[in-house]
XYZ file of C-alpha atoms in Angstrom:
698
model
C -6.149 27.777 -116.179
C -6.762 25.140 -118.905
C -3.917 23.004 -117.532
C -5.343 23.278 -114.015
C -8.806 22.254 -115.194
C -7.339 19.310 -117.126
C -5.461 18.116 -114.040
C -8.607 18.529 -111.947
C -10.605 16.456 -114.424
C -8.020 13.676 -114.401
C -7.900 13.567 -110.607
C -11.681 13.505 -110.375
C -11.743 10.614 -112.810
C -9.208 8.721 -110.696
C -11.105 9.350 -107.449
C -14.434 8.147 -108.833
C -13.339 5.370 -111.191
C -12.855 2.624 -108.613
C -16.216 3.385 -107.052
C -18.050 3.436 -110.365
C -16.584 0.080 -111.364
C -18.149 -1.583 -108.319
C -21.467 0.304 -108.385
C -24.577 -1.599 -107.311
C -27.697 -1.287 -109.478
C -29.860 -1.322 -106.328
C -28.768 2.219 -105.441
C -31.078 5.042 -106.531
C -32.121 8.567 -105.631
C -35.814 9.446 -105.819
C -36.058 13.244 -105.813
C -39.359 14.463 -104.391
C -41.164 17.676 -105.285
C -39.475 19.588 -102.443
C -36.013 18.650 -103.658
C -35.455 16.051 -100.946
C -33.409 13.004 -102.034
C -34.746 9.621 -100.921
C -31.671 7.410 -101.265
C -31.957 3.636 -101.315
C -28.998 1.261 -101.271
C -27.920 -2.147 -100.051
C -24.428 -1.047 -98.982
C -22.893 1.816 -97.054
C -20.406 2.805 -99.763
C -23.042 3.509 -102.395
C -25.388 5.089 -99.856
C -22.871 7.796 -98.924
C -21.671 8.140 -102.507
C -25.279 8.924 -103.405
C -25.650 11.369 -100.525
C -22.498 13.186 -101.655
C -23.909 13.337 -105.192
C -27.237 14.641 -103.869
C -25.674 17.319 -101.663
C -23.572 18.530 -104.573
C -26.659 18.580 -106.789
C -28.392 20.977 -104.382
C -25.405 22.905 -102.990
C -22.431 22.581 -105.356
C -21.134 26.135 -105.091
C -21.866 26.467 -101.394
C -19.957 23.259 -100.619
C -16.960 24.381 -102.646
C -16.958 27.769 -100.936
C -17.271 26.157 -97.502
C -14.590 23.537 -98.066
C -12.266 26.055 -99.704
C -12.646 28.397 -96.739
C -12.241 25.596 -94.192
C -8.975 24.587 -95.866
C -7.569 27.933 -94.817
C -7.090 28.878 -98.477
C -9.991 31.276 -98.929
C -7.699 34.255 -99.539
C -5.782 32.260 -102.156
C -8.992 31.433 -103.992
C -11.096 34.555 -103.468
C -8.960 37.370 -102.122
C -8.080 39.424 -99.076
C -11.550 39.358 -97.462
C -10.889 35.738 -96.452
C -7.474 36.395 -94.923
C -8.612 36.798 -91.313
C -10.441 33.491 -91.497
C -7.404 31.750 -93.023
C -5.168 33.038 -90.245
C -7.572 31.645 -87.631
C -7.539 28.184 -89.235
C -3.741 28.160 -89.357
C -3.558 29.490 -85.796
C -5.738 26.657 -84.505
C -3.658 24.087 -86.393
C -6.554 22.434 -88.192
C -4.426 21.224 -91.108
C -2.107 19.135 -88.941
C -4.987 18.016 -86.745
C -6.885 16.800 -89.809
C -3.899 14.666 -90.812
C -3.839 13.218 -87.310
C -7.561 12.518 -87.355
C -7.307 10.696 -90.666
C -4.767 8.318 -89.138
C -6.820 7.717 -86.003
C -10.345 7.489 -87.398
C -12.359 4.300 -87.232
C -12.322 2.277 -90.493
C -16.077 2.842 -90.853
C -15.585 6.606 -90.631
C -13.012 6.339 -93.406
C -15.474 4.416 -95.585
C -18.166 7.054 -95.028
C -15.796 9.918 -95.854
C -14.248 8.270 -98.898
C -17.655 7.381 -100.366
C -19.199 10.788 -99.635
C -16.286 12.685 -101.207
C -16.340 10.400 -104.225
C -19.991 11.338 -104.732
C -19.226 15.051 -104.412
C -16.437 14.840 -106.961
C -18.424 12.628 -109.322
C -21.242 15.145 -109.486
C -18.825 17.998 -110.186
C -17.224 15.953 -112.985
C -20.565 14.971 -114.516
C -22.065 18.482 -114.217
C -19.323 21.085 -114.692
C -21.985 23.612 -115.674
C -23.254 23.558 -112.065
C -19.989 24.958 -110.712
C -19.190 28.666 -110.929
C -15.862 29.424 -112.583
C -14.508 31.073 -109.436
C -15.054 27.882 -107.429
C -13.601 25.286 -109.814
C -10.104 25.732 -108.405
C -11.293 24.148 -105.134
C -11.739 20.811 -106.924
C -10.996 17.998 -106.366
C -12.306 17.557 -102.842
C -10.683 15.164 -100.388
C -11.534 13.422 -97.139
C -9.279 15.920 -95.377
C -11.676 18.643 -96.481
C -14.485 16.962 -94.512
C -12.357 16.855 -91.388
C -11.254 20.468 -91.702
C -14.773 21.684 -92.379
C -16.097 19.691 -89.428
C -13.403 21.256 -87.232
C -14.134 24.730 -88.512
C -17.858 24.514 -87.772
C -17.709 22.640 -84.472
C -14.736 24.411 -82.909
C -14.869 27.976 -84.238
C -18.661 28.375 -84.353
C -19.846 26.375 -81.354
C -17.276 25.162 -78.810
C -14.982 28.165 -79.157
C -17.477 30.510 -80.789
C -18.090 32.637 -77.722
C -14.411 32.804 -76.761
C -13.444 33.725 -80.318
C -16.146 36.425 -80.502
C -17.809 34.790 -83.513
C -21.425 34.556 -82.321
C -22.154 38.090 -81.184
C -24.347 38.985 -84.151
C -26.939 36.306 -83.342
C -29.405 37.518 -80.729
C -30.788 34.100 -79.789
C -28.517 31.362 -81.097
C -29.877 28.030 -80.003
C -32.756 25.634 -80.439
C -35.950 24.167 -79.038
C -36.690 20.526 -78.313
C -39.576 18.596 -76.733
C -40.043 14.949 -75.837
C -43.542 13.866 -74.778
C -44.118 10.491 -73.135
C -47.150 8.215 -73.665
C -48.620 9.278 -70.296
C -48.895 12.862 -71.564
C -49.733 12.037 -75.187
C -53.377 11.806 -76.281
C -52.563 8.875 -78.597
C -50.434 7.003 -76.071
C -47.419 7.356 -78.375
C -44.203 9.183 -77.568
C -43.579 12.356 -79.581
C -40.546 14.489 -80.353
C -39.934 18.050 -81.558
C -36.700 18.826 -83.421
C -36.049 22.543 -83.859
C -32.512 23.956 -84.191
C -32.133 27.737 -84.539
C -29.218 28.830 -86.691
C -28.425 31.652 -89.125
C -29.862 31.280 -92.614
C -26.497 31.385 -94.354
C -23.339 29.478 -95.301
C -22.066 26.809 -92.900
C -25.237 26.917 -90.779
C -27.606 25.744 -93.518
C -29.155 22.292 -93.201
C -29.578 19.598 -95.850
C -32.569 17.245 -95.651
C -32.357 13.663 -96.859
C -33.932 10.245 -96.434
C -31.562 7.281 -96.364
C -32.668 3.655 -96.680
C -29.946 1.057 -96.147
C -30.979 -2.566 -96.611
C -34.589 -1.620 -95.844
C -33.780 0.499 -92.753
C -35.388 3.972 -92.902
C -33.399 6.995 -91.683
C -34.684 10.540 -92.102
C -33.458 13.948 -91.035
C -31.009 16.727 -91.635
C -27.325 17.510 -91.460
C -25.326 20.669 -91.994
C -24.349 21.188 -95.629
C -20.988 19.538 -96.205
C -21.440 16.972 -93.420
C -22.147 13.335 -94.382
C -24.961 11.408 -92.720
C -27.739 12.695 -90.468
C -27.089 14.920 -87.445
C -30.703 15.377 -86.279
C -32.990 12.558 -87.289
C -35.429 9.736 -86.744
C -36.107 6.215 -87.956
C -38.956 3.715 -87.489
C -37.982 3.173 -83.862
C -36.610 6.384 -82.376
C -35.404 9.928 -82.948
C -33.412 12.705 -81.360
C -32.668 16.378 -81.633
C -29.809 18.605 -80.587
C -29.918 21.979 -78.869
C -27.040 24.249 -77.933
C -26.278 23.589 -74.302
C -24.920 25.873 -71.624
C -21.723 23.865 -71.430
C -18.460 25.742 -70.942
C -15.891 23.588 -72.702
C -13.545 26.239 -74.022
C -11.515 28.670 -71.975
C -9.567 31.795 -72.897
C -6.504 32.583 -70.796
C -4.856 35.986 -70.558
C -1.076 35.615 -70.292
C 1.497 38.255 -69.440
C 4.348 38.461 -71.961
C 7.871 38.751 -70.540
C 11.331 38.250 -72.091
C 9.793 36.921 -75.341
C 7.886 34.312 -73.367
C 4.891 34.217 -71.023
C 4.591 34.030 -67.263
C 3.367 30.748 -65.739
C 3.563 30.050 -62.013
C 5.873 33.023 -61.597
C 8.390 31.848 -64.188
C 8.921 32.749 -67.835
C 8.060 29.970 -70.258
C 8.998 30.105 -73.930
C 6.323 30.149 -76.620
C 6.255 27.383 -79.182
C 6.796 29.469 -82.305
C 6.354 28.559 -85.972
C 5.878 30.423 -89.236
C 3.554 29.672 -92.114
C 2.846 31.316 -95.455
C -0.579 32.164 -96.811
C -1.156 33.026 -100.449
C -3.425 36.012 -101.026
C -5.076 36.616 -104.383
C -4.745 40.180 -105.649
C -7.217 42.142 -107.749
C -5.200 41.384 -110.900
C -5.336 37.647 -110.163
C -1.727 37.330 -109.026
C -0.798 35.672 -105.731
C 1.256 37.304 -102.993
C 2.624 35.262 -100.099
C 2.098 36.592 -96.595
C 4.051 35.102 -93.716
C 2.314 34.689 -90.379
C 3.885 33.872 -87.039
C 2.062 31.335 -84.886
C 2.535 31.122 -81.129
C 1.444 28.305 -78.865
C 1.346 27.971 -75.077
C 0.666 25.071 -72.725
C -2.896 26.441 -72.552
C -3.372 26.283 -76.320
C -2.730 28.477 -79.373
C -2.431 32.251 -79.072
C -5.497 33.775 -80.748
C -4.914 37.441 -79.923
C -2.081 39.753 -78.842
C -2.116 43.270 -77.380
C -0.014 45.519 -75.142
C 2.202 43.009 -73.399
C -0.457 40.308 -73.104
C -1.726 37.429 -75.231
C -4.915 35.395 -75.211
C -4.627 31.613 -75.529
C -7.562 29.316 -76.268
C -8.118 25.817 -74.898
C -10.919 23.631 -76.310
C -12.212 20.117 -75.720
C -12.786 17.544 -78.437
C -9.600 17.901 -80.454
C -8.907 14.244 -79.668
C -12.336 12.980 -80.847
C -12.120 12.208 -84.589
C -15.296 10.120 -84.980
C -18.191 12.555 -84.530
C -19.757 11.550 -87.848
C -19.517 7.868 -86.940
C -21.341 8.479 -83.666
C -24.172 10.265 -85.493
C -24.292 7.375 -87.980
C -24.604 4.840 -85.163
C -27.274 6.970 -83.494
C -29.478 6.980 -86.607
C -28.947 3.210 -86.967
C -30.025 2.461 -83.389
C -33.336 0.666 -82.850
C -33.628 0.754 -79.045
C -32.788 3.052 -76.164
C -30.055 0.688 -75.006
C -28.352 0.780 -78.403
C -28.785 4.541 -78.650
C -27.319 5.156 -75.209
C -24.325 2.968 -76.009
C -23.542 5.277 -78.943
C -23.803 8.323 -76.673
C -21.118 6.752 -74.508
C -18.728 6.965 -77.462
C -18.429 10.635 -76.403
C -17.217 11.778 -79.812
C -19.718 14.661 -80.044
C -18.274 17.362 -77.764
C -21.242 19.747 -77.694
C -25.075 19.873 -77.921
C -27.815 18.532 -75.689
C -29.618 15.386 -76.810
C -33.428 15.130 -76.649
C -34.809 11.654 -77.434
C -38.070 9.713 -77.848
C -38.844 6.222 -79.117
C -41.568 3.824 -80.202
C -41.259 1.848 -76.961
C -42.460 4.939 -75.102
C -39.238 6.182 -73.541
C -38.161 9.814 -73.507
C -34.706 11.002 -72.495
C -32.649 14.160 -72.089
C -28.850 14.346 -71.858
C -26.670 17.343 -71.115
C -24.310 16.001 -73.740
C -20.750 17.110 -74.325
C -17.237 17.060 -72.965
C -17.077 18.928 -69.666
C -13.552 19.601 -68.353
C -12.707 18.446 -64.861
C -11.761 21.692 -63.182
C -10.035 22.726 -59.997
C -12.326 25.635 -59.097
C -15.959 24.647 -58.526
C -17.661 27.951 -59.375
C -19.302 28.640 -62.752
C -18.351 32.335 -62.617
C -14.681 31.488 -62.190
C -14.543 29.880 -65.628
C -17.138 31.949 -67.479
C -14.692 34.800 -68.125
C -11.224 35.503 -69.519
C -9.072 33.626 -67.026
C -5.805 35.091 -65.751
C -3.423 32.469 -67.083
C -0.659 32.628 -64.551
C -1.574 29.363 -62.771
C -0.877 25.948 -64.269
C -3.555 24.585 -61.896
C -6.174 26.225 -64.159
C -5.080 24.151 -67.163
C -7.472 21.215 -67.281
C -6.545 17.971 -69.046
C -9.407 15.531 -68.349
C -13.140 15.558 -69.068
C -16.095 14.066 -67.238
C -17.374 10.624 -68.180
C -20.877 10.017 -69.533
C -21.964 8.833 -66.087
C -21.205 12.262 -64.600
C -23.435 14.248 -66.970
C -26.950 15.474 -66.038
C -29.608 13.289 -67.655
C -33.259 12.303 -67.205
C -35.146 9.273 -68.507
C -38.949 9.024 -68.338
C -39.675 11.790 -65.796
C -42.901 11.584 -63.812
C -44.215 14.811 -65.391
C -44.344 13.029 -68.759
C -42.408 15.573 -70.794
C -38.975 17.083 -71.300
C -37.990 20.398 -72.833
C -34.842 22.290 -73.654
C -34.724 25.775 -75.104
C -31.027 26.361 -74.428
C -31.596 26.611 -70.697
C -29.380 24.695 -68.259
C -30.336 21.053 -67.595
C -31.996 21.789 -64.255
C -35.195 23.174 -65.835
C -35.764 20.402 -68.392
C -38.786 19.542 -66.222
C -41.009 21.703 -64.033
C -41.084 20.873 -61.150
C -37.343 20.326 -61.449
C -36.130 16.736 -61.435
C -32.404 17.477 -61.478
C -30.803 19.213 -58.499
C -27.843 21.419 -59.503
C -26.335 20.831 -56.060
C -25.728 17.221 -57.066
C -23.247 18.320 -59.737
C -20.049 20.388 -59.853
C -20.698 24.117 -59.800
C -18.940 24.551 -63.138
C -21.212 22.020 -64.908
C -23.849 24.593 -65.917
C -25.236 27.944 -64.721
C -28.594 28.427 -63.011
C -31.107 30.347 -65.099
C -34.316 30.002 -67.109
C -35.054 32.609 -69.749
C -38.512 33.458 -71.075
C -38.340 31.077 -74.068
C -37.837 27.905 -71.983
C -40.423 29.257 -69.555
C -42.843 29.458 -72.462
C -41.879 25.915 -73.492
C -42.588 24.586 -70.006
C -45.841 26.508 -69.723
C -47.295 24.997 -72.892
C -46.566 21.507 -71.540
C -47.846 22.273 -68.042
C -51.171 23.559 -69.377
C -51.984 20.456 -71.447
C -52.522 17.096 -69.738
C -53.295 15.258 -72.996
C -51.290 16.500 -75.963
C -52.308 15.598 -79.501
C -49.924 15.559 -82.443
C -51.739 18.543 -83.940
C -51.439 20.475 -80.676
C -47.721 19.739 -80.555
C -47.370 21.202 -84.044
C -49.261 24.295 -82.879
C -46.994 24.621 -79.842
C -43.936 24.414 -82.041
C -45.279 27.229 -84.226
C -46.511 29.355 -81.331
C -45.551 33.032 -81.475
C -47.113 33.989 -78.148
C -44.793 36.114 -76.011
C -44.254 34.785 -72.495
C -42.751 38.149 -71.557
C -45.948 39.917 -72.582
C -48.058 37.581 -70.451
C -45.711 38.212 -67.531
C -45.324 41.983 -67.680
C -48.373 43.561 -69.343
C -50.457 43.602 -66.154
C -47.662 45.555 -64.473
C -47.311 47.883 -67.452
C -51.054 48.557 -67.569
C -51.125 49.302 -63.846
C -48.216 51.687 -64.217
C -49.911 53.468 -67.130
C -53.175 53.781 -65.174
C -51.278 55.362 -62.292
C -49.649 57.900 -64.609
C -50.997 61.058 -66.242
C -49.577 60.189 -69.686
C -52.251 60.388 -72.374
C -49.896 58.955 -74.992
C -49.094 55.968 -72.802
C -52.816 55.424 -72.215
C -53.474 55.477 -75.966
C -50.730 52.885 -76.364
C -52.322 50.804 -73.620
C -55.580 50.619 -75.610
C -53.693 49.079 -78.539
C -51.842 46.626 -76.310
C -55.076 45.558 -74.583
C -56.511 44.558 -77.985
C -53.294 42.836 -79.098
C -53.371 39.018 -79.174
C -49.927 38.880 -77.498
C -48.559 37.020 -80.486
C -46.015 37.817 -83.185
C -48.106 36.633 -86.124
C -48.037 38.524 -89.399
C -51.461 40.044 -88.720
C -50.841 40.817 -85.037
C -51.598 44.488 -84.315
C -49.762 45.739 -81.265
C -46.723 43.488 -81.609
C -44.639 46.216 -83.249
C -45.516 48.666 -80.473
C -44.682 46.129 -77.773
C -41.469 45.097 -79.542
C -40.344 48.713 -79.704
C -41.069 49.218 -76.011
C -39.477 45.907 -74.929
C -36.248 46.709 -76.789
C -36.017 49.989 -74.902
C -36.846 48.283 -71.621
C -34.145 45.598 -72.131
C -35.734 42.261 -71.299
C -32.447 40.629 -70.300
C -31.379 43.265 -67.734
C -31.923 41.736 -64.284
C -32.084 45.033 -62.416
C -35.163 46.104 -64.392
C -37.411 43.755 -62.421
C -38.929 44.166 -58.960
C -38.620 40.419 -58.402
C -35.545 38.910 -60.056
C -35.334 35.399 -61.423
C -35.122 32.720 -58.747
C -34.384 29.018 -59.034
C -37.104 28.504 -56.419
C -39.653 30.002 -58.849
C -37.941 29.223 -62.164
C -40.930 29.582 -64.498
C -42.730 32.517 -62.845
C -39.870 34.983 -62.345
C -38.675 37.636 -63.046
C -41.723 39.830 -62.544
C -42.756 43.430 -61.888
C -40.961 46.712 -62.485
C -38.111 48.044 -60.425
C -39.005 51.478 -61.843
C -42.611 51.999 -63.010
C -42.027 55.602 -64.066
C -39.280 54.646 -66.499
C -41.418 51.826 -67.932
C -44.178 54.325 -68.762
C -41.741 56.846 -70.209
C -40.325 54.157 -72.491
C -43.838 53.347 -73.691
C -44.393 57.015 -74.487
C -41.175 57.062 -76.510
C -42.116 53.860 -78.356
C -45.553 55.247 -79.218
C -44.152 58.575 -80.383
C -41.635 56.885 -82.650
C -44.317 54.700 -84.221
C -46.653 57.597 -84.860
C -43.834 59.577 -86.445
C -42.580 56.742 -88.616
C -45.761 54.806 -89.444
C -48.608 57.183 -88.650
C -50.228 54.824 -86.135
C -49.738 52.345 -83.320
C -51.433 49.199 -84.640
C -49.382 48.386 -87.743
C -49.604 44.626 -88.555
C -46.376 42.907 -87.563
C -45.956 41.285 -90.993
C -45.990 44.660 -92.744
C -42.878 45.626 -90.819
C -41.204 42.228 -90.326
C -40.443 40.533 -93.634
C -38.757 37.516 -95.198
C -36.424 38.489 -98.021
C -34.565 35.521 -99.428
C -33.585 34.632 -102.989
C -35.983 37.141 -104.526
C -38.913 36.357 -102.238
C -40.577 39.036 -100.109
C -43.095 37.606 -97.634
C -44.645 38.625 -94.306
C -42.753 37.128 -91.382
C -43.873 35.874 -87.994
C -41.988 35.236 -84.774
C -39.016 37.144 -83.376
C -35.890 36.333 -81.381
C -36.605 34.234 -78.314
C -35.596 36.751 -75.657
C -39.255 37.730 -75.168
C -40.382 34.136 -74.808
C -41.467 33.323 -78.360
C -41.100 29.619 -79.131
C -41.241 30.157 -82.919
C -37.892 31.889 -83.247
C -37.134 34.083 -86.265
C -34.518 36.620 -85.336
C -33.772 39.773 -87.351
C -30.710 39.920 -89.549
C -31.055 43.174 -91.447
C -33.298 46.215 -91.746
C -34.057 49.277 -93.828
C -35.898 52.474 -92.926
C -39.342 50.873 -92.668
C -38.726 47.120 -92.435
C -36.814 44.469 -90.568
C -35.858 41.135 -92.175
C -35.472 37.608 -90.820
C -31.839 36.508 -90.644
C -32.079 33.213 -88.796
C -33.902 31.134 -86.237
C -36.176 28.210 -87.085
C -34.182 26.191 -89.603
C -34.971 22.487 -89.567
C -38.266 21.578 -87.883
C -39.462 18.047 -87.239
C -42.494 16.951 -85.223
C -42.600 13.158 -84.956
C -45.029 10.678 -83.390
C -43.739 7.132 -82.858
C -46.842 4.963 -83.375
C -47.245 1.713 -85.289
C -46.149 3.834 -88.225
C -44.091 6.987 -87.863
C -46.029 10.202 -88.380
C -43.932 13.275 -89.088
C -44.349 16.884 -90.131
C -41.225 18.776 -91.154
C -39.982 22.035 -92.626
C -36.611 23.244 -93.845
C -37.445 26.928 -93.667
C -35.286 28.233 -96.531
C -35.590 25.171 -98.767
C -33.250 22.289 -99.542
C -30.984 23.943 -102.119
C -28.789 26.991 -102.643
C -27.933 26.589 -106.320
C -29.036 29.745 -108.122
C -31.210 27.964 -110.660
C -32.757 25.451 -108.257
C -36.536 25.714 -107.759
C -35.941 24.614 -104.164
C -33.855 27.643 -103.197
C -36.354 29.280 -100.836
C -39.393 27.271 -101.954
C -40.496 26.397 -98.392
C -40.546 29.999 -97.186
C -44.186 30.352 -98.212
C -45.042 27.624 -95.710
C -42.871 29.354 -93.116
C -44.740 32.613 -93.724
C -48.085 30.829 -93.295
C -46.931 28.957 -90.152
C -47.352 25.566 -91.813
C -45.336 22.364 -91.900
C -45.328 19.680 -94.603
C -45.573 15.899 -94.451
C -42.327 13.959 -94.294
C -42.634 11.397 -97.072
C -41.246 8.412 -95.229
C -42.974 5.366 -96.765
C -42.506 3.790 -100.193
C -46.054 4.723 -101.141
C -45.661 8.374 -100.156
C -42.310 8.665 -101.935
C -43.665 7.095 -105.116
C -46.632 9.479 -105.113
C -44.397 12.543 -104.873
C -41.325 11.598 -106.907
C -40.308 14.209 -109.476
C -37.244 12.381 -110.826
C -35.306 9.192 -110.159
C -31.583 8.684 -110.660
C -30.032 5.219 -110.731
C -26.399 4.388 -110.017
C -24.717 2.574 -112.888
C -21.129 1.663 -113.669
C -20.700 5.086 -115.264
C -22.359 7.038 -112.435
C -25.907 8.241 -111.775
C -28.267 8.457 -114.734
C -31.851 9.652 -114.831
C -34.339 6.827 -114.960
C -36.876 7.068 -117.776
C -40.327 5.537 -118.018
C -38.876 2.797 -120.199
C -36.458 1.898 -117.410
C-alpha cells in the first residue's frame, strides 16, 4: 500500500507540475457562504483547473467513487457489490470507446479535460486528508475517466436507461422549464425557469459554480464530475434542459441458433470476446473473473435467456464533444450564436428551453432521433423482434428536422417532460408535420398544471414566476374532486362523507401544513392516476389540458376513499394530519418537514419519495437545481441547489440549503462583483505552487 501511495503521489506531481509552472496570478476562487465557488481567470486552462480544484474541494470522495465505478473497476476497488455495474461497462465497450473519443475530440475539448483533471489531482495531492483511505487507490485521475464517466451517465442513465431497466425506481424522472417572453412579462423582460428533477444521490447530484473568463460571466450547474456548465445563464441568455420523450435507444430480441443469431432468416455469428474483471474479496485479495462479451450488428448483447438474447442500440456513440457544445452554449451572447452551437448536435438527449436579453424565447426538442423505416411510435417503443435488418437504423435526423418553436404568439413556452406538441396551449406544433416515431402524443397532469399557470396570468412578474415554480397545487385534485364529491354525495357511505368534509377544507396543495393532502394522496395512489381506463373521458389531443376527466366507475372511487380513510384513522387516529408531519426530508442528519410530491398528480414542485418507515415517507429526489432568471439591464436570478453544494462529510454545505427547500424559498444568485465581495467567506489564489488561501495582508 505504501508503494502504491508513493507512486500515486509521484504521478500526481507530474500531472500538475507543468500546469503549476505556468499558473496565472489573475486566477482566484472566491468561496461564498453557500459553498459556491466564484472562479475568475483570464485563460481557459486556469479556469478549468480551478473548477476541478473546486469540485474536488466539495466532492472529493464522491468524484473518486464515481470515476472509479465508471472505469468499470468498482469491484476491484470496493468488492462484489459493484460487479454487475462493471460487467455492464465492459459489455457496452466504454473503455475502447473512450480511447477512440480521446483521439477524435476537438483540441479545445482536450484542453478543458486536461485542465479540469489537473485541478482534481492537484487538490487530492494538496489535501490528502480529504480523501477516504478506501478511495485513494482510484488516484490519479485521467482525462479518460471524464469520458468514461460521461458515457456512463449519458448512455446508461438517460439514453439507454429505460431499455436497460435502470430508471424504474424513480416515479417521475424529469424536469420543468419555462420561458416567458416580454409580451407576457410584467417588466417587459424575458424570463427563464431552470428546474431539473433527478435523484438526490451519486451521479445525479449537481455542482453549482460561477465562472468568469476575461470578464465574461457564466453561472449555473453541472453534474458532479462533469467540467463546465450544463444548465446555465450569462449576462445575455440562458437555457435549461428537461428529459424529452425521444426514443433514441432500441432493444432487439434475437433468436439464438447454431451459436449465432437469426437475421433475415439466416444465422449470423456473434462477435465474441473475453475480458477479465478483478473482484476484491473480504480479505482484501483480488480474484479474476472472466466474462464473455457478445456483439451483434444491432449492438452489444446486454441480456441472455432461454435461446434468446437482447441487444442494445444507442445513438451518440460517435459524438465525443458534448462538453465542448455546453461550453460554447454558455459562451454565446446572442440567439444566432446559441443556435449555431445547437447545430453541433453533440448532445444526444434533453430538450432545450431558452430565453435571452433581446427578448427571444425558444424551445427545441433536442437530441439525436434515428431515421427509421416504420413510422409508428408504438412500433419502436417496445422490445423489437430483431430478425429484420431493415429495423437497424444507421442515420439520425438533422437539426432542421427537429420540432422547435421561437417566440410563439402566446408569449410563453413550457416543458414538463411532455412531448413537444404541448409546449404551448393552444398548440403551435402539429405532430402530423413530423414522423410518427418522433415523439408520442400525451400531456400528463404536471405539464397541464404548468400550462394552466401561464394561461391564467397575462402579466407575469418575477416574484409570481418564483411562486409558480414552487407551487404544490395538485392539478389532478382540481380536475377530479368535483367528480369525487358528487360520487360521495350519491352514496350512502358515512365514512366517505366524513372524508369529503376534510377534502373540502383542504387547500389542494402539498405544503407541509396542508391538511387533507395525506388523505387525498392515499386515495389517489389506490385510484391509480396514470391508468387511462379509470376515467370517463380519456385524454385527447383535441383537449390536451382539460382531459382526462370523470370516473369510469364512481362506486369504486368511493370505496377507495373509504379504504383510504379507514387506513388513516387506524394508523394516525385522524384524517387531517399535516402533510409535513408524514412527509419528511432526511438528509445528512437533518430531519425537516417536506412539501411537494411526485409529479403524477400535477404538482409542479416535484419531490418524489425515496424511502419510508411505518409512519413517515422521505424525499428521495425531484427538485435539484432551480434557477429563475430575468434578463433585464442587469440579470436578476434566484436559485437553489436543494441538497447543498457539497457531499464531503465535514462540509457545512452538505445539506445546508434543505432548510430553504423545506420553507419553499430560493436564494439570490450572487452574480455581480459587489454581491460576491459582500458574501465571500474565503478566497484562494492560484500561484506557481497551486492554490493558496488569500489573507487580509494579501
